[in-house]
Each structure stands twice: as structure tokens, then as C-alpha cells.
Backbone as numpy.savetxt, mean C-alpha at the origin, in Angstrom:
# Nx Ny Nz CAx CAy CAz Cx Cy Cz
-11.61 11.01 -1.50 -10.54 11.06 -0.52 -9.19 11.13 -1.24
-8.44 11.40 -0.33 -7.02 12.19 -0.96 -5.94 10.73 -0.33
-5.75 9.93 -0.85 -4.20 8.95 -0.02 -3.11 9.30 -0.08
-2.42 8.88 0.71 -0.90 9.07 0.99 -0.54 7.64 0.82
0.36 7.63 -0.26 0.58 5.71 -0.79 2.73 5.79 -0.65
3.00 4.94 -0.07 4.38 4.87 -0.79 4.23 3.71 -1.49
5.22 3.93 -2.18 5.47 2.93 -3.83 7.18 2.09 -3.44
6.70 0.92 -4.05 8.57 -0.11 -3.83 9.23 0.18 -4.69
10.95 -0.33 -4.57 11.48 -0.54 -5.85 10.84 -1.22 -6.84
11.76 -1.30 -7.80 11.24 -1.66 -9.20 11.11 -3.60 -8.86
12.61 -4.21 -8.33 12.17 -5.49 -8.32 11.13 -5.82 -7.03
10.69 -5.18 -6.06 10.00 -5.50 -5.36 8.02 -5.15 -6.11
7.76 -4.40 -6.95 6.89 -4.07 -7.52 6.61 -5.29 -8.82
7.70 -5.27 -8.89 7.71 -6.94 -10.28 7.15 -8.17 -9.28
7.78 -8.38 -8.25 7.06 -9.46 -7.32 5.88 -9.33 -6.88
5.13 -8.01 -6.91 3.66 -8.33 -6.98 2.93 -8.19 -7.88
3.52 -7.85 -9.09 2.66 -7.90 -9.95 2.92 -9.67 -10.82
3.94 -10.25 -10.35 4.01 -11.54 -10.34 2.86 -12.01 -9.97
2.79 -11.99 -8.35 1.51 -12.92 -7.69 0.31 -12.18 -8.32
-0.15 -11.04 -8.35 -1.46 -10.61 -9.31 -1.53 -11.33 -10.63
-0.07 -11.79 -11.34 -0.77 -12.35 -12.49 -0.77 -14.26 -12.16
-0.31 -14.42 -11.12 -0.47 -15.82 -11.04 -1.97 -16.00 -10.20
-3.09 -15.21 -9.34 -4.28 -15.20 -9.53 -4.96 -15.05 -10.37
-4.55 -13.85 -10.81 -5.25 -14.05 -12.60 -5.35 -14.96 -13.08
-4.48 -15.83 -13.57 -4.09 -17.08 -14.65 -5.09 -18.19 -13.43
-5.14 -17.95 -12.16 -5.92 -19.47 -11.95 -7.34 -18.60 -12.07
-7.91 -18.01 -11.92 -9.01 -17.45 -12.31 -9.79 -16.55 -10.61
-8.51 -16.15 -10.12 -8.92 -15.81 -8.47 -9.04 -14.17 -8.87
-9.77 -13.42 -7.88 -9.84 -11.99 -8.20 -7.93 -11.64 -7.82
-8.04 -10.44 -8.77 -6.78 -10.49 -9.02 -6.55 -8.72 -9.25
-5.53 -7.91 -8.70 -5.22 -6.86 -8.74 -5.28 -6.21 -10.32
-4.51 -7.33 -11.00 -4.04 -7.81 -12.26 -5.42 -7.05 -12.67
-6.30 -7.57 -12.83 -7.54 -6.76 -13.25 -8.33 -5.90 -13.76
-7.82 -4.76 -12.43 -7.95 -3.72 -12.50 -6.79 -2.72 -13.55
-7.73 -2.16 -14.63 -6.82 -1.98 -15.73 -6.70 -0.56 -15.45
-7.16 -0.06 -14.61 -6.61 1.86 -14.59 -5.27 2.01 -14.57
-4.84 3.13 -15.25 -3.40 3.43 -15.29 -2.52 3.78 -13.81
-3.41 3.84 -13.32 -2.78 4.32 -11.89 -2.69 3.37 -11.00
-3.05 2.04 -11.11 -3.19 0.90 -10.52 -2.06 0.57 -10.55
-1.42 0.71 -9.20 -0.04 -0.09 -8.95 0.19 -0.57 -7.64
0.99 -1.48 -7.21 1.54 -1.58 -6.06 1.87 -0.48 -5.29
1.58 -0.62 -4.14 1.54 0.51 -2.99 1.13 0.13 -1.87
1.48 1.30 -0.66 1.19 0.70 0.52 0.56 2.24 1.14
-0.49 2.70 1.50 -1.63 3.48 1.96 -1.20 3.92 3.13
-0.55 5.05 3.69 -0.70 5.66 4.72 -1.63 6.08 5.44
-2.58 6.97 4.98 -3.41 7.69 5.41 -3.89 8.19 4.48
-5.47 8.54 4.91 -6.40 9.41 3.41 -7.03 10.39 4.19
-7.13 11.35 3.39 -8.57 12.55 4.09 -9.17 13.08 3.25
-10.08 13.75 3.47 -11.04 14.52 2.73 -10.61 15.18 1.43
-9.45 15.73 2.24 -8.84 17.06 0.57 -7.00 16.80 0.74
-6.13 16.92 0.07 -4.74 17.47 0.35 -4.58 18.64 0.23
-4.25 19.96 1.32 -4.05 21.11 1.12 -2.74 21.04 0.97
-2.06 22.42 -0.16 -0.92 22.89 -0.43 -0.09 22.98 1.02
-0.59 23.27 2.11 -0.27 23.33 3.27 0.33 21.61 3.37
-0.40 20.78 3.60 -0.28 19.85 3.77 1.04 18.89 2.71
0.62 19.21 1.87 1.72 18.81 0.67 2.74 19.38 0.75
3.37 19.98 1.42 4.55 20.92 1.43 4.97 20.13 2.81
4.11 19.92 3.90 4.63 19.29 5.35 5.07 17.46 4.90
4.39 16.99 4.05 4.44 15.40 3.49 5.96 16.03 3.09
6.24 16.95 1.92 7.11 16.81 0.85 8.31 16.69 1.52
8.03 17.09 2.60 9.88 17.32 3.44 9.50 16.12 4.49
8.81 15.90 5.10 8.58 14.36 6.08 9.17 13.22 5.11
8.66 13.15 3.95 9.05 12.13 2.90 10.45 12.34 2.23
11.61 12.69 2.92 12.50 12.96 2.68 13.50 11.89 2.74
12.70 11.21 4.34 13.24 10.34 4.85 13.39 9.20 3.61
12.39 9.04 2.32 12.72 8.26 1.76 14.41 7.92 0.83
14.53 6.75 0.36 14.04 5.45 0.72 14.19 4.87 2.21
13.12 3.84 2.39 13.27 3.13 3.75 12.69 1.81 3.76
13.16 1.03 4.77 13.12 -0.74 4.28 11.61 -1.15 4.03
11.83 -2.46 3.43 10.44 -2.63 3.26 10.52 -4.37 3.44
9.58 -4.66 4.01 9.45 -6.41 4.24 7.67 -6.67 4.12
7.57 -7.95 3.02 6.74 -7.96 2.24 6.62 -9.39 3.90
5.81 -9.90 4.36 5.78 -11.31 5.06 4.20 -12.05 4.93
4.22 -13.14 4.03 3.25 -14.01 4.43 1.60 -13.02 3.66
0.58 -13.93 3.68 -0.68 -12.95 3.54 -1.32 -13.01 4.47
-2.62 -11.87 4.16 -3.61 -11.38 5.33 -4.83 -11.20 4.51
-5.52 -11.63 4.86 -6.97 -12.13 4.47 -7.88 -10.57 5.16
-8.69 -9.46 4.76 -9.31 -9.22 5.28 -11.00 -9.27 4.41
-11.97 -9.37 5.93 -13.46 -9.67 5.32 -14.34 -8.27 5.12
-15.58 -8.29 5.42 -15.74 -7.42 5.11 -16.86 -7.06 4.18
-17.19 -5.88 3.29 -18.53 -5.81 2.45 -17.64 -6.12 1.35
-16.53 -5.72 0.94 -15.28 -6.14 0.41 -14.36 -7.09 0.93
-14.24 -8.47 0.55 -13.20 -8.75 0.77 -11.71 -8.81 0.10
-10.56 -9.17 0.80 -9.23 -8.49 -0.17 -8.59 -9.71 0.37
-7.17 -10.13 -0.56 -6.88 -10.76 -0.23 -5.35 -9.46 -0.47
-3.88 -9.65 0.95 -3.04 -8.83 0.31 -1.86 -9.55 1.49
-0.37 -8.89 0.67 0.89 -9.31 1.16 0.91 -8.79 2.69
1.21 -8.99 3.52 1.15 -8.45 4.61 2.67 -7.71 4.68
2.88 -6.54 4.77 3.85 -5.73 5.33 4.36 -5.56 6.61
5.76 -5.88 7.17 5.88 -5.94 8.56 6.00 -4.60 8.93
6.15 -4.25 10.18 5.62 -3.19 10.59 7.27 -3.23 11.66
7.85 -2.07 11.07 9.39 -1.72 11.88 9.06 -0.43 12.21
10.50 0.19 12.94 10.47 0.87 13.64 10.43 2.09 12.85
11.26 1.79 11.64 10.86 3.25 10.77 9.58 3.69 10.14
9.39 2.24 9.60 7.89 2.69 9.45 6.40 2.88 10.08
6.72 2.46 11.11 6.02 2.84 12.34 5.96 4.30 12.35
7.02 4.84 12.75 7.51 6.57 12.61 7.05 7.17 11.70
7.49 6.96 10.36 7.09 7.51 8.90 5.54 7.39 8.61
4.69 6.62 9.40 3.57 6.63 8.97 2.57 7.73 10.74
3.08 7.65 11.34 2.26 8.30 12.65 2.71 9.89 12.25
3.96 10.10 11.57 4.67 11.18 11.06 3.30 11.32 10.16
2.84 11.04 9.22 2.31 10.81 7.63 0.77 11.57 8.85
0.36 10.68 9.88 -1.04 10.67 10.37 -1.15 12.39 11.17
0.17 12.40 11.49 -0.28 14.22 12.53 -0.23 14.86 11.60
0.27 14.95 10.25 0.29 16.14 9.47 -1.04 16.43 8.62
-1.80 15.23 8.54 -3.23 15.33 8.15 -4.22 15.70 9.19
-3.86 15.00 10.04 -5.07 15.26 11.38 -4.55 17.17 12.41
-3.14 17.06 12.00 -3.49 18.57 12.79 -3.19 19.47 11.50
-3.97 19.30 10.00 -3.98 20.26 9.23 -5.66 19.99 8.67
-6.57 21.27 9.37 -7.24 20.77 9.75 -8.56 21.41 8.63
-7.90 21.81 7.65 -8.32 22.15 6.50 -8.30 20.48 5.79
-7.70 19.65 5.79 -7.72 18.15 5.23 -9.21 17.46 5.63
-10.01 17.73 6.29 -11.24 17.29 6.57 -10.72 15.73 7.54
-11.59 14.81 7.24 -11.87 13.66 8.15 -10.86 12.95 7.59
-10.26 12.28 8.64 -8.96 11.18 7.82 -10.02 9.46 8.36
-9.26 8.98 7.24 -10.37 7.34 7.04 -9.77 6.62 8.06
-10.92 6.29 9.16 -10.29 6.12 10.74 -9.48 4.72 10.47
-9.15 3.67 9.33 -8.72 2.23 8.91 -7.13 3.05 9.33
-7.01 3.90 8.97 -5.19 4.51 8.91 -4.88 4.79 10.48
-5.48 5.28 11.34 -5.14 5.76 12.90 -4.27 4.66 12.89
-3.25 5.22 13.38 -2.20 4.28 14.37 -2.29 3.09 14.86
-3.24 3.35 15.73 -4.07 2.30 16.64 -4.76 1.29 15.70
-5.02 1.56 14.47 -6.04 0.40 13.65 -4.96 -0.28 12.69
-3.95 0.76 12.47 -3.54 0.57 11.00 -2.79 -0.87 10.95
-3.42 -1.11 9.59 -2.94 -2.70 9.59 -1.80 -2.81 8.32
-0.75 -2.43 8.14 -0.20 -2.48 6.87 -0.33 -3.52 5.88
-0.08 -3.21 4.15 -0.33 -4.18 3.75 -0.45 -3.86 1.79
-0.35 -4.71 1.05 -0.01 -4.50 -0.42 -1.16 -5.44 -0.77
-2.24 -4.99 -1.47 -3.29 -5.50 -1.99 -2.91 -6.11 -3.52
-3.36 -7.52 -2.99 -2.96 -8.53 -4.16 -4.39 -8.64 -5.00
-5.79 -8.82 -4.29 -6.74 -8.70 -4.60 -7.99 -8.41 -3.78
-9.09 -8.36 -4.90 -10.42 -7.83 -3.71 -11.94 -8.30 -4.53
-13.11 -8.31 -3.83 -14.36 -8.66 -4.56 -15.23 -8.79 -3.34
-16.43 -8.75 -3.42 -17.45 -8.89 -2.82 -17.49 -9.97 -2.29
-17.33 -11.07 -2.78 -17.54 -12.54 -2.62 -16.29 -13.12 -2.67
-15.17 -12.72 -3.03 -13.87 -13.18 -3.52 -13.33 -14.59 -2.33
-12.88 -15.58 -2.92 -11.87 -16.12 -1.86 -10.51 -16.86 -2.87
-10.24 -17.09 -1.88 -8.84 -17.28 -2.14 -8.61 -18.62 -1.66
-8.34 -19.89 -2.27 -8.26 -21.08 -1.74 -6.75 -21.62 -1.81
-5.58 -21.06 -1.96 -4.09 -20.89 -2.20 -3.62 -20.66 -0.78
-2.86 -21.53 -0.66 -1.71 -21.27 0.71 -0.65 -20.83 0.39
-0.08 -19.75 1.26 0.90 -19.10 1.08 2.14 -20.00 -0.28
2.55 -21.27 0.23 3.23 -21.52 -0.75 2.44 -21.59 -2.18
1.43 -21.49 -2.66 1.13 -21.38 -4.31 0.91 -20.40 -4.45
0.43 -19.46 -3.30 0.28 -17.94 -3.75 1.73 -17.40 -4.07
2.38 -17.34 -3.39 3.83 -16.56 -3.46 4.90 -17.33 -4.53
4.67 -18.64 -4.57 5.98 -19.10 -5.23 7.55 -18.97 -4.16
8.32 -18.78 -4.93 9.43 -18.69 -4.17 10.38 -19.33 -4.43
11.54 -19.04 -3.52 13.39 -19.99 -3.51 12.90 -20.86 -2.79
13.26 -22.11 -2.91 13.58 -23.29 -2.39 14.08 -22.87 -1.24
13.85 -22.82 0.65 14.09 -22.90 1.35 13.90 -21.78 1.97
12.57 -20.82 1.36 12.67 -19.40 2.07 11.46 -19.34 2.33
11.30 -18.91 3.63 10.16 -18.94 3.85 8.92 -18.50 2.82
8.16 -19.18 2.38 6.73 -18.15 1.25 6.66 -17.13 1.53
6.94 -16.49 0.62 5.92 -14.89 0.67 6.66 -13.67 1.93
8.01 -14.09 1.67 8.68 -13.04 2.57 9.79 -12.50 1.34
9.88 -11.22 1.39 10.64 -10.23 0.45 11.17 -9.22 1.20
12.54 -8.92 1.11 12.82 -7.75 1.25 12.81 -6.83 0.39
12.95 -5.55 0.55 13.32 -4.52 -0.66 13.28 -2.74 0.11
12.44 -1.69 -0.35 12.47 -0.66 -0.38 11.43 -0.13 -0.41
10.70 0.82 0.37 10.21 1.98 -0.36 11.13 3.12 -0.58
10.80 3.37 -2.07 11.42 4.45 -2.72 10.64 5.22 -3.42
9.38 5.56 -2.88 8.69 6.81 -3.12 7.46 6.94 -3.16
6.55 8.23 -2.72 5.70 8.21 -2.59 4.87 8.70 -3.35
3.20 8.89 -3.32 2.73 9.68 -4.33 1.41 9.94 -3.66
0.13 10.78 -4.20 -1.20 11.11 -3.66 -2.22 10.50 -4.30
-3.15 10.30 -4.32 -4.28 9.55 -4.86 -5.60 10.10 -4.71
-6.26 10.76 -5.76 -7.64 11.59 -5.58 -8.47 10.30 -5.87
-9.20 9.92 -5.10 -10.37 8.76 -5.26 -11.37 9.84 -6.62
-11.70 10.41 -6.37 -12.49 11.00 -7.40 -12.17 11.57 -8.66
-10.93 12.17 -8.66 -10.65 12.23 -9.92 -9.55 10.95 -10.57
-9.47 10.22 -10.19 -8.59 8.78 -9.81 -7.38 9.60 -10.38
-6.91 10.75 -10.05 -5.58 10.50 -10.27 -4.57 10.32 -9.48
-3.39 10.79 -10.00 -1.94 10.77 -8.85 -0.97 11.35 -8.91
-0.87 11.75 -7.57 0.62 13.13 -8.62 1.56 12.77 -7.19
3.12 12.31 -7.33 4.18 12.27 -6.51 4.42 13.38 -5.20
4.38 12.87 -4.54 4.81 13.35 -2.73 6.04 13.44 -3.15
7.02 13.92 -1.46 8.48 14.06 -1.53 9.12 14.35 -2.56
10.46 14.06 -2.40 11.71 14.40 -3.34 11.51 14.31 -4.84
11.41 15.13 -5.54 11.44 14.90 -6.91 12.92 14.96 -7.56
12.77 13.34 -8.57 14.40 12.92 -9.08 14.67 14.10 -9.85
């Protein structure tokens, strides 16, 4: 499958690779982990079968809109044959848009094959994967997972997405969506 990921700023990407290495260090499954070069913080729009040139050309100008806000809030536990443990992303009005934007250009380009029904609108659960495992749990409450300022709520961040990129599950690579600097 082909993803559509946007990527944070730089200090918002340091704050999760913070909490990945503070699971690591207690010995919890941990993003941290996973040593592929392409392993980074990101947040998953939508995936399908293939990315056509067609398609990559309709993303490249939709993703124009970047940068756009980003709010990291609290975690979300999901179960599963996999379970994950990840930051939960709030869900605004732009990115609401930017991602149903992200979902018609795959689903009515129809050379992209099957899009992974977890992304539909209707399902999509946003979110920044801190970790994952078969069996994995996580026995940390928000305040030891996240750390934090003295008086802020755990595990809430503001920041940015500032850019996007594609993701071939099979050939694990990745090559940048939208605006090129």
C-alpha cells in the first residue's frame, strides 16, 4: 500500500521521539525500536493500492495548503491483532478538510485500487504512533508517559504540520508530497 503521511515541525517531532525514547528506557514497546530509516513521526491520511502520477500531481497542489496546525492531546490505546499505543491528534476544522480533501482524490482516482477502509472519514481516528506489539501494554498514565511543564495539561502540544510525504509498504520507501523547498 501506498500512504499519504504528513510530517511535524522539527520541535514537535523531537517531542515524540522524546516519549519513544522514554518507553524504550523503561523497557515498553517503543517506536524508538524500529530502526528503518524511514521511521519517523507522522500522521497517516489515507493509503491505497498504488499512487498514480495522476494522483500525485492532485495531492501535490491539495498539499499546498501546507503548513497547518497541529495539536498533539492526551493518548489512545488501540487493541487489536496489533496493539499500539499513540498521541492522540485533535481533530480541527482544517484538518478535517485536508484529510476528506486527501480521501476523494484517492477514492475518485480510480486507477489507486482499494483505499484501507481505517482512513474513510467516517472511521478515521487520528493519531502519532508512539508504539505497537502483539501483546504490548502500556502500564504509564498520561503523566509518566508524556512528561511535561508543571501545570499543563500531560501530553498536550501544539505545533505544525509542515509537510508531507508517500510511503510504499513494500518497497518501504518514501518520497515527499506537495511543495518542494
Amino acid at each position: 500500500m501506498h500512504s499519504v503521511e504528513l510530517l511535524p515541525d522539527e520541535a514537535t517531532e523531537r517531542a515524540v521521539r522524546d516519549v519513544w525514547d522514554r518507553l524504550l528506557r523503561a523497557g515498553l514497546p517503543s517506536q524508538a525500536a524500529h530502526r528503518h530509516p524511514t521511521n519517523r513521526p507522522h500522521l497517516t491520511l489515507a493509503a491505497a493500492d498504488d499512487l498514480t502520477p495522476e494522483a500525485r500531481a492532485r495531492l501535490d497542489e491539495l498539499l499546498t495548503a501546507l503548513p497547518v496546525p497541529l495539536v498533539l492531546q492526551g493518548s489512545v490505546r488501540f487493541t487489536g491483532r496489533t496493539r499500539v499505543l499513540a498521541w492522540a491528534v485533535r481533530r480541527d476544522a482544517v484538518l478535517l478538510r485536508l484529510h476528506e480533501a486527501v480521501w476523494r482524490v484517492l477514492r475518485d482516482t480510480p486507477t489507486c485500487g482499494r483505499l484501507h477502509p481505517l482512513h474513510d472519514p467516517a472511521r478515521w481516528n487520528p493519531h502519532v504512533t508512539l508504539g505497537r506489539g502483539r501483546d504490548a501494554t502500556w502500564p504509564l498514565p498520561d503523566p509518566a508517559l508524556f512528561g511535561g511543564a508543571p501545570g499543563a495539561a500531560p501530553g498536550s502540544l501544539a505545533g505544525r504540520w509542515v509537510g508531507a510525504r508517500t510511503h510504499d509498504s513494500a518497497t518501504r520507501t518514501t518520497a515527499p508530497l506537495g511543495p518542494r523547498a
